[in-house]
Short mmCIF file of C-alpha atoms (C1' of nucleotides) and ligand atoms in Angstrom, two decimals:
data_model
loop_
_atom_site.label_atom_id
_atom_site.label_comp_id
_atom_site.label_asym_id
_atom_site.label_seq_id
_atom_site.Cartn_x
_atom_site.Cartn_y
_atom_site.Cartn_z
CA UNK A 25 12.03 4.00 3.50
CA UNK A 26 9.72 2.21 6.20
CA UNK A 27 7.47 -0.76 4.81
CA UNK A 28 3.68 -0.77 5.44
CA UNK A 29 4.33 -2.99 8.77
CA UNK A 30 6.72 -1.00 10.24
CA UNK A 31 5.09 1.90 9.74
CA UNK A 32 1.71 0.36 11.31
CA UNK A 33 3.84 -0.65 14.98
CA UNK A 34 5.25 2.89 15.08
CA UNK A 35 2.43 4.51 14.56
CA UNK A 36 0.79 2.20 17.47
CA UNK A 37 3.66 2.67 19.52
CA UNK A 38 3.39 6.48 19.49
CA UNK A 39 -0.56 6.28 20.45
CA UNK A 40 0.03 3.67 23.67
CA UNK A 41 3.29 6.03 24.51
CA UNK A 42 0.62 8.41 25.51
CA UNK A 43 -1.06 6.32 28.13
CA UNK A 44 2.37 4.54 29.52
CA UNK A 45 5.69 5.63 29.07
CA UNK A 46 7.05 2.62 28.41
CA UNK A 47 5.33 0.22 25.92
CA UNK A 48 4.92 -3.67 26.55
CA UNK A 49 5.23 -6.21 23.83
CA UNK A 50 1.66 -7.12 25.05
CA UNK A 51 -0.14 -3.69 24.49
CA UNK A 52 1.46 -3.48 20.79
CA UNK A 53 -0.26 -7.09 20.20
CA UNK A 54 -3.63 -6.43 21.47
CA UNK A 55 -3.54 -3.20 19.63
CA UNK A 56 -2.05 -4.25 16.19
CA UNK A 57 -4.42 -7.77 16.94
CA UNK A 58 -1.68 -9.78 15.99
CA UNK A 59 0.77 -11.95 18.29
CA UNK A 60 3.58 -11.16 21.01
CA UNK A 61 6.01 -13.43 19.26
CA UNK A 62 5.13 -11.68 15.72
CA UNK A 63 5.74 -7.85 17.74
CA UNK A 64 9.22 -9.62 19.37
CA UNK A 65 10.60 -9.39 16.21
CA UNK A 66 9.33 -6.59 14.53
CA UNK A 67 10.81 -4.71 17.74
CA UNK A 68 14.08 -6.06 16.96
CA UNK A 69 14.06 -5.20 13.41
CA UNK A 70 12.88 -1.26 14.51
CA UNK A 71 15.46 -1.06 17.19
CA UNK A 72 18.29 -2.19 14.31
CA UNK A 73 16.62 0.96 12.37
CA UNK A 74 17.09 3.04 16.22
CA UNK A 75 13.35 3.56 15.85
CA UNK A 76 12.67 2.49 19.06
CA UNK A 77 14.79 2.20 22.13
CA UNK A 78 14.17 -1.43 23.25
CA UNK A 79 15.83 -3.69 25.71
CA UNK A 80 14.91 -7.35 26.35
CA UNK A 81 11.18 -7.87 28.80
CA UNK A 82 12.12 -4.04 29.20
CA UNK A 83 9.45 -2.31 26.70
CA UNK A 84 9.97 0.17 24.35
CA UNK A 85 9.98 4.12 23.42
CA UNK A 86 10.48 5.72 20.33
CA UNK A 87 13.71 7.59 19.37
CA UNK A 88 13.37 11.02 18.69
CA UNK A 89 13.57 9.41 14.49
CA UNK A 90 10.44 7.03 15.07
CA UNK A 91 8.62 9.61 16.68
CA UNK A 92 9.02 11.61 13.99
CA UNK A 93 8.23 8.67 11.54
CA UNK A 94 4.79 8.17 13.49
CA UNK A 95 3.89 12.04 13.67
CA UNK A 96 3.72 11.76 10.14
CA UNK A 97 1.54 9.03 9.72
CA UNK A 98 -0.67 10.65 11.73
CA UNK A 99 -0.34 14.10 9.99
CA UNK A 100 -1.09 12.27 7.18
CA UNK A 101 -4.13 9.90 8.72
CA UNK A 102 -5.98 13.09 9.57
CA UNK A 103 -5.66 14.86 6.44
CA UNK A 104 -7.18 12.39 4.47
CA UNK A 105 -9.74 11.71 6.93
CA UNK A 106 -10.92 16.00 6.53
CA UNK A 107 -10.15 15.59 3.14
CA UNK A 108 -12.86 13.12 2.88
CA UNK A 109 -15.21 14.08 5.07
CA UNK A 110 -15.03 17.87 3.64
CA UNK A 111 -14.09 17.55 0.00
CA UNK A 112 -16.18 14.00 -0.94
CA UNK A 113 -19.00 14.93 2.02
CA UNK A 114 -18.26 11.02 3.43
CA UNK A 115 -19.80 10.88 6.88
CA UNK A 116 -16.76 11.04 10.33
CA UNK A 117 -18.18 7.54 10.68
CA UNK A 118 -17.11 6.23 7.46
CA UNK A 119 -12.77 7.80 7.00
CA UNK A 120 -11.23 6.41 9.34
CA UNK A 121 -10.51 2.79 7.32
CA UNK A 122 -9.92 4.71 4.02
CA UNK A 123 -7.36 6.71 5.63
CA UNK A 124 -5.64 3.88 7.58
CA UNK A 125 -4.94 2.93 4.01
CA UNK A 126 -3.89 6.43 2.75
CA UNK A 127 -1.51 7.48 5.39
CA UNK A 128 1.03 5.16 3.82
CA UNK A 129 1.22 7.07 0.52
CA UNK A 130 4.62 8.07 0.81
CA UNK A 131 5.15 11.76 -0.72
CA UNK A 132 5.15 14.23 1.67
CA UNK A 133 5.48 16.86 -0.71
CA UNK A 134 1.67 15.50 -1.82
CA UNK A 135 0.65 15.99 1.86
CA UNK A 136 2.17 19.28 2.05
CA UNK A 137 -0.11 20.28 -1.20
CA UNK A 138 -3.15 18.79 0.51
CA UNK A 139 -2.62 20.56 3.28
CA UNK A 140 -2.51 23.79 1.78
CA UNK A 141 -5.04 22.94 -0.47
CA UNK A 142 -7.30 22.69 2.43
CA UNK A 143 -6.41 25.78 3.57
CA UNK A 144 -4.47 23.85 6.59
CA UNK A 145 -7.45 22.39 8.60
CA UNK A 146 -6.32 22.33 12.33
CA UNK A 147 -8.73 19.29 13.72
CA UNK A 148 -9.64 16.29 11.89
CA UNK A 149 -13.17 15.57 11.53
CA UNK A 150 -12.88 13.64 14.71
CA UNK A 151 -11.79 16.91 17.09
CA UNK A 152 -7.85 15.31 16.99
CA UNK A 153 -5.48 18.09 16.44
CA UNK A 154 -3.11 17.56 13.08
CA UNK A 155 0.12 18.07 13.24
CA UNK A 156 2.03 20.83 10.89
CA UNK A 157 4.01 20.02 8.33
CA UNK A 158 7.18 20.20 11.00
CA UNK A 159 4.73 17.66 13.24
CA UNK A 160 4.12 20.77 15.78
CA UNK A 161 0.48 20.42 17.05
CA UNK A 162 -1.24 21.13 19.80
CA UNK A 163 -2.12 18.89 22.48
CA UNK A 164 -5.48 17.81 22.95
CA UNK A 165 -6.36 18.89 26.46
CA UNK A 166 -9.49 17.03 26.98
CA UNK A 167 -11.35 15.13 29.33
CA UNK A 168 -13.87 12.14 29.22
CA UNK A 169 -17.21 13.23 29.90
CA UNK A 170 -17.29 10.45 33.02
CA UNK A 171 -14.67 12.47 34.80
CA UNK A 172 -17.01 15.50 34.89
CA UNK A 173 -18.55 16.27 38.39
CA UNK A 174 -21.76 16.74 38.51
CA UNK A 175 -23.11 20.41 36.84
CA UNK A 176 -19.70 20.64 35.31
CA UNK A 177 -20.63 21.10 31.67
CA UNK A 178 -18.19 22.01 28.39
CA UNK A 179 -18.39 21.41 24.59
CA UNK A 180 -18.12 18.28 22.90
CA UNK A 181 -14.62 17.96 21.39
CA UNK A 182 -13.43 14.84 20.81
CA UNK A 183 -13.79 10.56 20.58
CA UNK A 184 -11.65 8.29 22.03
CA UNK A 185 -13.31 5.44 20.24
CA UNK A 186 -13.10 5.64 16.45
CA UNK A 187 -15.31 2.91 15.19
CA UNK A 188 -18.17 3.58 12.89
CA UNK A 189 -20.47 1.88 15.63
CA UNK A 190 -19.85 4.45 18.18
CA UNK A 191 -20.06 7.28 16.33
CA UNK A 192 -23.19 6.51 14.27
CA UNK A 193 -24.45 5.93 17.79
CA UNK A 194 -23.37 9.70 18.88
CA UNK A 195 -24.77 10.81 15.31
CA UNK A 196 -28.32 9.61 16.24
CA UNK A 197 -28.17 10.78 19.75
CA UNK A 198 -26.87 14.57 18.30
CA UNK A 199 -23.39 14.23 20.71
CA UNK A 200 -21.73 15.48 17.76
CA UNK A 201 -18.67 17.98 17.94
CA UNK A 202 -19.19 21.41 18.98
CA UNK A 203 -22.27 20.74 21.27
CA UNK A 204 -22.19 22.08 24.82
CA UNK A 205 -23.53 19.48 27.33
CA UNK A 206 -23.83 19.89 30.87
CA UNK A 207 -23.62 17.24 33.62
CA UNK A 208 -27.13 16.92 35.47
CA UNK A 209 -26.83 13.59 37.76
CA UNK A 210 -24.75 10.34 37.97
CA UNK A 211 -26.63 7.64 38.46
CA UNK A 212 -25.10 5.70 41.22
CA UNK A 213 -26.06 1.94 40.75
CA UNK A 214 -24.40 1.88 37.24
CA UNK A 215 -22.26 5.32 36.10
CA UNK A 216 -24.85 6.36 33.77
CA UNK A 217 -24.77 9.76 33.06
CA UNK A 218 -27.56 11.80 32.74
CA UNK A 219 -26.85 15.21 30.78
CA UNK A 220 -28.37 18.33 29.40
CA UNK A 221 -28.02 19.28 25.54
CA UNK A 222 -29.94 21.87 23.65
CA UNK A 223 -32.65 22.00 26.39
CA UNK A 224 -33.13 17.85 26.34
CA UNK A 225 -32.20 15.50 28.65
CA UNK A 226 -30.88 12.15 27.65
CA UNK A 227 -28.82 9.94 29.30
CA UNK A 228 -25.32 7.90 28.10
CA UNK A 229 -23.89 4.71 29.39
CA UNK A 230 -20.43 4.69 31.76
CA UNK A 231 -18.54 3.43 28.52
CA UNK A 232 -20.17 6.20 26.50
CA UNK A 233 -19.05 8.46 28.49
CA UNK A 234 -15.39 7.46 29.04
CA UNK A 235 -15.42 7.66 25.43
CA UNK A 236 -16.58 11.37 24.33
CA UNK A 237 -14.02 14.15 25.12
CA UNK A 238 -14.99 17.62 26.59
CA UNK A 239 -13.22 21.15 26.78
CA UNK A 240 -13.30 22.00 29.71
CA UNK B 22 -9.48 -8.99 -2.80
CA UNK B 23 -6.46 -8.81 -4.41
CA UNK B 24 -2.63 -7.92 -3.48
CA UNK B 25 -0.56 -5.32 -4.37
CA UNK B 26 1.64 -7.23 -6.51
CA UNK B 27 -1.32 -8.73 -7.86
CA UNK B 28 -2.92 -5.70 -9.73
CA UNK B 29 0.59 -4.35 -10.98
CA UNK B 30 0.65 -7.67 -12.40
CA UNK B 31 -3.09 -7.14 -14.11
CA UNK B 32 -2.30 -4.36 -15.53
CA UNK B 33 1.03 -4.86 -16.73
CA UNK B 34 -0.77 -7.38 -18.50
CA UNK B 35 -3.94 -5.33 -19.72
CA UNK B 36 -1.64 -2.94 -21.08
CA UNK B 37 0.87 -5.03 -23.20
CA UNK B 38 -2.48 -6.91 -24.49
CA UNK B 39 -3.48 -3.70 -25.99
CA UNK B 40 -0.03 -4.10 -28.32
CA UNK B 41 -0.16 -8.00 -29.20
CA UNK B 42 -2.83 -10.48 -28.54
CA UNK B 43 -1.33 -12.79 -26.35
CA UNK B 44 1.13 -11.72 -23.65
CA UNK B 45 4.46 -13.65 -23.41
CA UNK B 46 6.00 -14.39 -19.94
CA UNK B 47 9.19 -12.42 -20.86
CA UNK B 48 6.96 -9.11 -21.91
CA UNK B 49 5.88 -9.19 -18.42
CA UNK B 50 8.67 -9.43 -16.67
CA UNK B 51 10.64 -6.44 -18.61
CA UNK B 52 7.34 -4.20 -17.94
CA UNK B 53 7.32 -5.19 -14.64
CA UNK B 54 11.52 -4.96 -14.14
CA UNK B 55 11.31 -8.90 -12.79
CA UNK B 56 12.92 -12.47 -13.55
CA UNK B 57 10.65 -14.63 -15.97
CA UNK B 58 10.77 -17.02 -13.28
CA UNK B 59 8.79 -14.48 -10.96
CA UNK B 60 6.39 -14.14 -13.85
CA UNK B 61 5.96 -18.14 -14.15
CA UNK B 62 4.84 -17.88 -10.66
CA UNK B 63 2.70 -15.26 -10.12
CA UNK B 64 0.90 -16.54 -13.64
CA UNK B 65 -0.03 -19.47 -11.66
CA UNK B 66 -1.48 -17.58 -8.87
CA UNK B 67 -3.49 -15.48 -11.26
CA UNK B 68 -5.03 -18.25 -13.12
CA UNK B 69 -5.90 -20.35 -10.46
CA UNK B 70 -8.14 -16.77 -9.03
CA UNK B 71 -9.51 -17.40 -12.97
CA UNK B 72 -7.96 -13.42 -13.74
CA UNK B 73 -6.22 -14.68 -16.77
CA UNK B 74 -6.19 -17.32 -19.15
CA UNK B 75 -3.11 -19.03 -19.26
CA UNK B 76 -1.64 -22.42 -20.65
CA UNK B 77 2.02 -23.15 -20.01
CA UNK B 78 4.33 -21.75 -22.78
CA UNK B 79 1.49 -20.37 -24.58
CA UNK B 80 1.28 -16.66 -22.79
CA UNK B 81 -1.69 -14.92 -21.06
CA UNK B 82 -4.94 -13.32 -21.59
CA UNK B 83 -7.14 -11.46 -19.37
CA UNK B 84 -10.47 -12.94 -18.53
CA UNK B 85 -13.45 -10.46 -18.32
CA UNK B 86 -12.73 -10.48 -14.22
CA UNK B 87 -9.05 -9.97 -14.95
CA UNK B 88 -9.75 -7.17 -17.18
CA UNK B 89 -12.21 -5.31 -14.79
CA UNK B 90 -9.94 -5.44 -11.90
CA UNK B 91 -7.25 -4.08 -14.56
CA UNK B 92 -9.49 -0.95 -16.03
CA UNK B 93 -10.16 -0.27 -12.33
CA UNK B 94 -6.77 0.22 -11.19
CA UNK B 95 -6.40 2.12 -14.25
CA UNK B 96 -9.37 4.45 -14.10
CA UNK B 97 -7.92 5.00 -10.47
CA UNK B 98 -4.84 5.83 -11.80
CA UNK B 99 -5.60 8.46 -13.76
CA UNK B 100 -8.18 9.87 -11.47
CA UNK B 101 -5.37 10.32 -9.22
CA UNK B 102 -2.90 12.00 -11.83
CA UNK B 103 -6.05 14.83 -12.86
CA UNK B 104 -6.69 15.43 -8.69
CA UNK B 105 -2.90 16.03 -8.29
CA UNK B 106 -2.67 18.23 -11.30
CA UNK B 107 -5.76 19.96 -11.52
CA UNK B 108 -6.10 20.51 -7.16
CA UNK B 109 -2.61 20.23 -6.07
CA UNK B 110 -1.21 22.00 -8.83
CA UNK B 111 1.51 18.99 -9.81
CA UNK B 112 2.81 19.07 -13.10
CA UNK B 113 2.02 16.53 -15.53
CA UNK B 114 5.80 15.14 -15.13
CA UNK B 115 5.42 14.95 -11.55
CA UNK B 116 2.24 12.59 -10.63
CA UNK B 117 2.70 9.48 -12.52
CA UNK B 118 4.95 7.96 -9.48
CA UNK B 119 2.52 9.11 -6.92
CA UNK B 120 -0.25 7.53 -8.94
CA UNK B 121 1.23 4.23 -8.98
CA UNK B 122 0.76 3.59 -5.13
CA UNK B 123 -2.71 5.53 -5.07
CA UNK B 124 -3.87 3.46 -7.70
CA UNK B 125 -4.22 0.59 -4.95
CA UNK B 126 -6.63 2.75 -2.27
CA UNK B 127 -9.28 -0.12 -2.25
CA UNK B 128 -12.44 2.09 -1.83
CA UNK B 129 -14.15 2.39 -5.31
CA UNK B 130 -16.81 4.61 -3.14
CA UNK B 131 -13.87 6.60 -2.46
CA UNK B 132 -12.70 6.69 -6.24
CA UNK B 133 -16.58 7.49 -6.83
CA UNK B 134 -16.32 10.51 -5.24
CA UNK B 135 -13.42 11.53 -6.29
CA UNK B 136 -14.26 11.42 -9.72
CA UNK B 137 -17.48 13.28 -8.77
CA UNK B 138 -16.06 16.02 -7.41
CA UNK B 139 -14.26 16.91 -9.96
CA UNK B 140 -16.53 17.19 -12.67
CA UNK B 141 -16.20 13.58 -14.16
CA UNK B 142 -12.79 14.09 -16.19
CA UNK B 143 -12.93 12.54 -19.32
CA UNK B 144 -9.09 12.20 -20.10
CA UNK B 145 -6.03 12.56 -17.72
CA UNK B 146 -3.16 15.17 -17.64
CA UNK B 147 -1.79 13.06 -20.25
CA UNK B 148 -4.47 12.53 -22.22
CA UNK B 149 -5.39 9.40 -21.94
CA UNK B 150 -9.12 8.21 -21.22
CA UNK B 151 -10.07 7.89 -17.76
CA UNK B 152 -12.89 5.01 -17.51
CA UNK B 153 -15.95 5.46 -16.09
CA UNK B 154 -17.66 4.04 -13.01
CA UNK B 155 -18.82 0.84 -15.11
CA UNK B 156 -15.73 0.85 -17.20
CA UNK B 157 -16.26 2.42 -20.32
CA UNK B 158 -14.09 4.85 -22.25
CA UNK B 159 -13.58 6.18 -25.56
CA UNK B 160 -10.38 3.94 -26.73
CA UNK B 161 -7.75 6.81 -27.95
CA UNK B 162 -7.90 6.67 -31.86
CA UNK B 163 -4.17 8.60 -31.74
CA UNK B 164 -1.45 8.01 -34.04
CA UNK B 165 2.63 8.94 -33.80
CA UNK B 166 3.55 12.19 -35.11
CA UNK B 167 6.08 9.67 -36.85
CA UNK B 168 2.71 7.98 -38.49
CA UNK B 169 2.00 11.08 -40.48
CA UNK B 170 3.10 12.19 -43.95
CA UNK B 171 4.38 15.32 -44.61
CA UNK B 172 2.18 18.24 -44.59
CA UNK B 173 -0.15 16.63 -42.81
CA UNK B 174 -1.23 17.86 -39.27
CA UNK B 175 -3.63 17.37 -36.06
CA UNK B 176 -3.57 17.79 -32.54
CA UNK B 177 -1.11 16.86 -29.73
CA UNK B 178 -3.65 14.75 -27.58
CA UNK B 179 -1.37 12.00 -25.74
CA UNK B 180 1.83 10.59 -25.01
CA UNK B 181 3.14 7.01 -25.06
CA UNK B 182 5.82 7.51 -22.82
CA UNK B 183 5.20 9.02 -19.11
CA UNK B 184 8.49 9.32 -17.82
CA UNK B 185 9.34 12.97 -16.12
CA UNK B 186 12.16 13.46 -18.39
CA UNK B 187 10.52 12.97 -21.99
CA UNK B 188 6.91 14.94 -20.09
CA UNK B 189 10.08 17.83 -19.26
CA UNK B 190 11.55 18.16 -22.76
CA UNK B 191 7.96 18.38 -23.88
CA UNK B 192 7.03 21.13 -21.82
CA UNK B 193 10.26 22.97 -22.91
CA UNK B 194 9.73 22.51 -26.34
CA UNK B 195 5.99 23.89 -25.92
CA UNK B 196 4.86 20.85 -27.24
CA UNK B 197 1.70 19.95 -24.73
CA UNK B 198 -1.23 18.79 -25.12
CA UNK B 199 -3.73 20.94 -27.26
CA UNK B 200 -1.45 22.74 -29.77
CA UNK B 201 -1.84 21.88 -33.55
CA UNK B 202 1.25 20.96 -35.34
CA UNK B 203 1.55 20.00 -39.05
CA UNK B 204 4.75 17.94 -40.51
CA UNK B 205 6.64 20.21 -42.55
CA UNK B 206 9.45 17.63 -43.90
CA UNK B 207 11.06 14.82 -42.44
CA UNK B 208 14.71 14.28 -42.73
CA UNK B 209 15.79 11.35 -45.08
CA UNK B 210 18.90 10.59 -43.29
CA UNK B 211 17.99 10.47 -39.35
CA UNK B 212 13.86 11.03 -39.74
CA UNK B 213 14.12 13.79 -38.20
CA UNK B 214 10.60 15.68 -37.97
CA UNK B 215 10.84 18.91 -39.26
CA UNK B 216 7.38 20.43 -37.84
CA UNK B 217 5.17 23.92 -37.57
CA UNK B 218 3.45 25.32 -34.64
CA UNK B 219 2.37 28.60 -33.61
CA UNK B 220 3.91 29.84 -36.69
CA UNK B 221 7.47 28.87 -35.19
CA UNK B 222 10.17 25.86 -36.95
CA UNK B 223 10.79 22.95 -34.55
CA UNK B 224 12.63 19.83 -34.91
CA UNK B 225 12.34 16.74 -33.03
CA UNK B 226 13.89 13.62 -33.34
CA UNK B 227 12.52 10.45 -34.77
CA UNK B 228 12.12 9.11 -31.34
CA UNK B 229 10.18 11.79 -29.60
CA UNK B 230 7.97 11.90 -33.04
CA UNK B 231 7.57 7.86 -31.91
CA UNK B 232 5.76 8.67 -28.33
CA UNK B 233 4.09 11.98 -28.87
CA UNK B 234 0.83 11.27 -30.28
CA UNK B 235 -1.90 13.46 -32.73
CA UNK B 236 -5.43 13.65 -32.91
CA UNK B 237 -6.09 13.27 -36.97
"C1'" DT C 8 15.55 -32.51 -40.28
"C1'" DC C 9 18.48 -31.84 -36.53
"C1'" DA C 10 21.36 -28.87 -33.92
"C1'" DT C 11 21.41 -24.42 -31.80
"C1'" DT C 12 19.33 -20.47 -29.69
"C1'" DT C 13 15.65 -18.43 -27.16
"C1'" DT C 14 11.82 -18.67 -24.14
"C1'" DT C 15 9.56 -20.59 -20.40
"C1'" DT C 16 9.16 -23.42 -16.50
"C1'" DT C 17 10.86 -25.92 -12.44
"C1'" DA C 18 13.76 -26.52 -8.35
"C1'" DG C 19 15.45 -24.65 -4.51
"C1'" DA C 20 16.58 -20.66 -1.72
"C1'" DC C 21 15.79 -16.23 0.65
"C1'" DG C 22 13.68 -12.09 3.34
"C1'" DA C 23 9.55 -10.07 5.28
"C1'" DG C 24 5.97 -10.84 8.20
"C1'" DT C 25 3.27 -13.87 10.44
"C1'" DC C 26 1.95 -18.05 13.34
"C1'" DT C 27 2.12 -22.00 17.22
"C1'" DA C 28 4.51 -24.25 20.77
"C1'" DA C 29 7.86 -24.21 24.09
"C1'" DA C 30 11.44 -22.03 26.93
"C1'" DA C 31 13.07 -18.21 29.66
"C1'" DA C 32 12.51 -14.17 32.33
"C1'" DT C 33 9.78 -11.37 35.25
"C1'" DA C 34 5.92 -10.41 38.35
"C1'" DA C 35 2.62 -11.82 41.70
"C1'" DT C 36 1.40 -14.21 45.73
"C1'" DA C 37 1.16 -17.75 49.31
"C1'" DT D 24 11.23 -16.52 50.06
"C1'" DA D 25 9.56 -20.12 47.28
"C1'" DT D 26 6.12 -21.26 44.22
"C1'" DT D 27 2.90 -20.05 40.77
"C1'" DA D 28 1.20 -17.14 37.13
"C1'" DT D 29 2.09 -13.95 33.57
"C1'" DT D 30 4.81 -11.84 30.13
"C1'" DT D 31 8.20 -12.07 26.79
"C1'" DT D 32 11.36 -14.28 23.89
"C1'" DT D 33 13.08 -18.12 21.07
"C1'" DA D 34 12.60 -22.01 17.85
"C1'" DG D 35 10.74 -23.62 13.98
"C1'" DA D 36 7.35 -23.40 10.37
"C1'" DC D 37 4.37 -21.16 6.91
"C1'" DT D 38 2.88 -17.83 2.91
"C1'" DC D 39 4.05 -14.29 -0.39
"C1'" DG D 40 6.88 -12.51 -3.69
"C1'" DT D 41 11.19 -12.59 -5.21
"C1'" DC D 42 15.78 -14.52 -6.92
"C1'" DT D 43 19.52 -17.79 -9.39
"C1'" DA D 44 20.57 -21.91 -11.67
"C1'" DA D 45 19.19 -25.61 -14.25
"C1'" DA D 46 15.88 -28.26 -17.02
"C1'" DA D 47 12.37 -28.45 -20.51
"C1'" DA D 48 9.87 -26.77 -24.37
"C1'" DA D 49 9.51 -24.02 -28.45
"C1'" DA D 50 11.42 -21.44 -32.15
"C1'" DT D 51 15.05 -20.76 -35.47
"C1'" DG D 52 17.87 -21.88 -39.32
"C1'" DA D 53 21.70 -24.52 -41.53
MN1 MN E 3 -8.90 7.68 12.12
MN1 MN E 4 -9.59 10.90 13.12
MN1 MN E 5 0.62 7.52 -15.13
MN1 MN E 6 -1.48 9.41 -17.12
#
DNA sequence: TCATTTTTTTAGACGAGTCTAAAAATAATA
DNA sequence: TATTATTTTTAGACTCGTCTAAAAAAATGA
């Protein structure tokens, strides 16, 4: 169907969509670390499959059939990842690679199996909603932590930053999924944010908190 | 480490070396559905990576690398085949494809697990031995049905061929793994296997006889 | 043994996906 | 608006894995 590569820029495509509406040649570089002249051509190949809708220096979109192609990827990204953090007890820290390997195996009757099998697990283990097996899910209507005022307060519910470093950072510091924080004070010299959890105070960086998602 | 086409390579190789010493070029390339030319090439890559040892026109062997990267593709293999049967409820004629692109999930902590959490399988939906984390299994002492005399008799405990259709005609027939047979005549003119089980007459034909394979 | 057949390797090409360097188009700004 | 800076595309090259066609080596057998 799709080889390995293309599947990799529609699946990028689909996340910067989110943020812009139309995607630059630029962003799909920085994010797949690879070179604008390397994406120039994969774009042409996708548009010659109407993935994407892409006109010369003009960006691109998905069609209605990439998004669709990327959905999946991502239905099938998350499943893995809960599959491994709650059937082989691997840490949220340590899926996300393992799965950026799995979501290419191709069956989707296989997913459809796992999904059940799981008794079809709404949130991967990283509080981002996965999508049905008709890619209906709902959207994730959170907020960074930095664009809480202060006393606003909620319940941890997502990360924006996947890496192992970050969240074996959170891990130690017990911002893990399901807490409720509250905002006491914003320091004003440098963003940092100083919050309550579980009657303790402790304080997180700008960049930490642009990072963790709340509930609001 | 090492590429996909790599490892189908490797064990393409490990397996045919199980039949005849020395693998020829041309061996390959029929298990693998390539051009011997193809073969010649990738040969060269897998020597100079010291996997096999190989002299021009005088075939391939595995070394002891080659052969470990081989038994661990096919230990996760057939870890893959039990999970799909045994927790996804796929039928034995139904996982070998999927296995085949599992088989190259890089994470041996993952495969670990995986074999963990299911109990440590000894032998996959087909019966064959599933290696352990350090590469050891029982080698199958199995023989054709076609091997044995008549009146002689064992249990059905592997098969040689894996394709969904011959797994299908199995399954139809009854004949699966675990049910004693015993050879009540064979046919003079066609070999023909006349056979008992459950106190019921079957025939098979000399070529299923070839692949179906007893415990004596 | 020597000619013929088979097997294996080499030579040269191709597509996928990537890269660097340079050109073209667009955006920013003086 | 004209010039400069940035972004994007093109041109050409490279690796990987594959192919066909042809050459070389090995096996067969008359
Ligand atoms: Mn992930
Ligand atoms: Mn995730
Ligand atoms: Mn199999
Ligand atoms: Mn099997």
């Amino acid at each position: 169907m799709n080889t390995l590569a293309e599947e990799n820029y529609l699946k990028a495509i689909y996340k910067l969509a989110s943020l812009t509406e139309n995607v630059s040649t630029n962003q799909i570089a920085a994010s797949l670390e690879t070179k604008a002249s390397s994406v120039t051509d994969m774009l042409r190949k996708l548009s010659d499959k109407t993935l994407i809708n892409y006109t010369r220096y003009q960006g691109v979109s998905l069609t209605e059939a990439g998004e669709k192609v990327a959905i999946n990827i991502i239905r099938k990204h998350r499943l893995w990842e809960y599959f491994l953090v709650e059937k082989l007890n691997f840490k949220w820290d340590e899926v996300h690679d393992m799965a950026e390997e799995m979501e290419h195996i191709s069956s989707n009757e296989l997913i459809d199996r796992l999904d059940e099998f799981m008794g079809f697990p709404k949130r991967d283990p990283h509080g981002d909603p996965i999508p049905d097996c008709n890619g209906q899910f709902k959207t994730n209507d959170l907020k960074p932590i930095s664009a809480l005022a202060v006393s606003a307060g909620g319940i941890i519910s997502g990360v924006r930053d996947h890496t192992s470093v970050f969240l074996q950072y959170l891990e130690k510091q017990g911002l893990i999924i399901g807490k409720k924080i509250m905002i006491k004070e914003v320091i004003s010299y440098d963003n940092t944010v100083v919050l309550q959890m579980d009657n303790k105070t402790l304080q997180i960086s700008r960049e930490v908190a642009n990072n963790l998602l709340i509930a609001i």
